[in-house]
Coordinates of C-alpha atoms and ligand atoms in Angstrom, one line a residue:
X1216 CA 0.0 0.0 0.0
X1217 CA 1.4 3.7 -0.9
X1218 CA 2.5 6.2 1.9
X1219 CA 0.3 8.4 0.9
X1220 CA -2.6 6.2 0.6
X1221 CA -6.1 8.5 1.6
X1222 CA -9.8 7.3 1.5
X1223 CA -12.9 9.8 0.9
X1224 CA -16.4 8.9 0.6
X1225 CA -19.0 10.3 -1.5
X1226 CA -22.4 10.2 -1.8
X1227 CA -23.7 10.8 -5.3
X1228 CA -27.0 11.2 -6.1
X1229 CA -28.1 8.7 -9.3
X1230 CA -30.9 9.3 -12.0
X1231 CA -32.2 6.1 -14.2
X1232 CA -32.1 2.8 -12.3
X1233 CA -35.0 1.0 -12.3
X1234 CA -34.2 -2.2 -10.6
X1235 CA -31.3 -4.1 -8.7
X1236 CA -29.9 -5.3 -11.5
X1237 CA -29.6 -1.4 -12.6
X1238 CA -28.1 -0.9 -9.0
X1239 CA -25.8 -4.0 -10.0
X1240 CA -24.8 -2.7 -12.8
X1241 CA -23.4 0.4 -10.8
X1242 CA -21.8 -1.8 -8.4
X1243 CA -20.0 -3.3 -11.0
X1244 CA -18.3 -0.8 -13.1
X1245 CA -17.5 1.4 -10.4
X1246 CA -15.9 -1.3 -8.3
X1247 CA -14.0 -2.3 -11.1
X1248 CA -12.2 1.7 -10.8
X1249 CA -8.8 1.8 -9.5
X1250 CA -8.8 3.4 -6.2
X1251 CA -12.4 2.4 -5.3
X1252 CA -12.3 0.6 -2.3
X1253 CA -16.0 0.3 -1.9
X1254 CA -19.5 1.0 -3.8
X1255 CA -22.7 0.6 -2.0
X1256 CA -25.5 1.5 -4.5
X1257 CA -29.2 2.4 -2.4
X1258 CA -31.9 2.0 -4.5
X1259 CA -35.2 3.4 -3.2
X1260 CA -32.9 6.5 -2.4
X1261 CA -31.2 6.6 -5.7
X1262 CA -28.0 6.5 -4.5
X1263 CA -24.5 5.7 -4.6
X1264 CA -21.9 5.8 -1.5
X1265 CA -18.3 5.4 -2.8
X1266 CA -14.9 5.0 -0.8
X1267 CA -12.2 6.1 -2.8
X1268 CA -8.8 7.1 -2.6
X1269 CA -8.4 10.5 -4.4
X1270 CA -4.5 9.7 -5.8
X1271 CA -5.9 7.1 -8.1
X1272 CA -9.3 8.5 -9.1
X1273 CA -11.7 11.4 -9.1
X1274 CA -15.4 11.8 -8.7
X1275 CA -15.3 13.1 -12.1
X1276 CA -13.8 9.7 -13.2
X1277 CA -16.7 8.0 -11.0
X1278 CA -19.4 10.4 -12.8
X1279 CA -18.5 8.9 -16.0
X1280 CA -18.2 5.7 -15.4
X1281 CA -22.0 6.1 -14.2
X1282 CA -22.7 7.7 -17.1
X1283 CA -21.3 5.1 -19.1
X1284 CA -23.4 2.4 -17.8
X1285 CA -26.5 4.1 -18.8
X1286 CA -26.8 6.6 -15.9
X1287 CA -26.1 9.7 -14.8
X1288 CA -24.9 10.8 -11.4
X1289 CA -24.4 14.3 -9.0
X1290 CA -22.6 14.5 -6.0
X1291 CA -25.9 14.5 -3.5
Ligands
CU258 CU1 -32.8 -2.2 -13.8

């Protein structure tokens, strides 16, 4: 693990999932993000709590990753 290893969490707010597997979905591409040490999607509150560490992303890099899978996202 780097020295200068950091964690934030985020909570964004998500627009577009209709199910779990939408929720899923979410879970999957953003866990696959370097630096993302944890995704917790919420469904009925349509939203998206994210541990990251900001050396190896960004919640830019997060936002599109959402938006890639078909959804779109705002920090909440
Ligand atoms: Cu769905």
């Amino acid at each position: 693990m780097a020295e200068n290893y950091e964690k934030k969490e985020i909570t964004l707010a998500i627009d577009g999932m209709h199910c779990e597997h939408c929720a899923q979905t979410i879970e999957r591409e953003v866990g696959r993000l370097n630096g993302v040490s944890k995704v917790y999607v919420i469904l009925r509150d349509n939203a998206a709590q994210v541990v990251y560490d900001p050396n190896e992303t960004s919640v830019d890099e997060i936002i599109k990753t959402i938006s890639e899978a078909g959804f779109s996202a705002k920090e909440a």
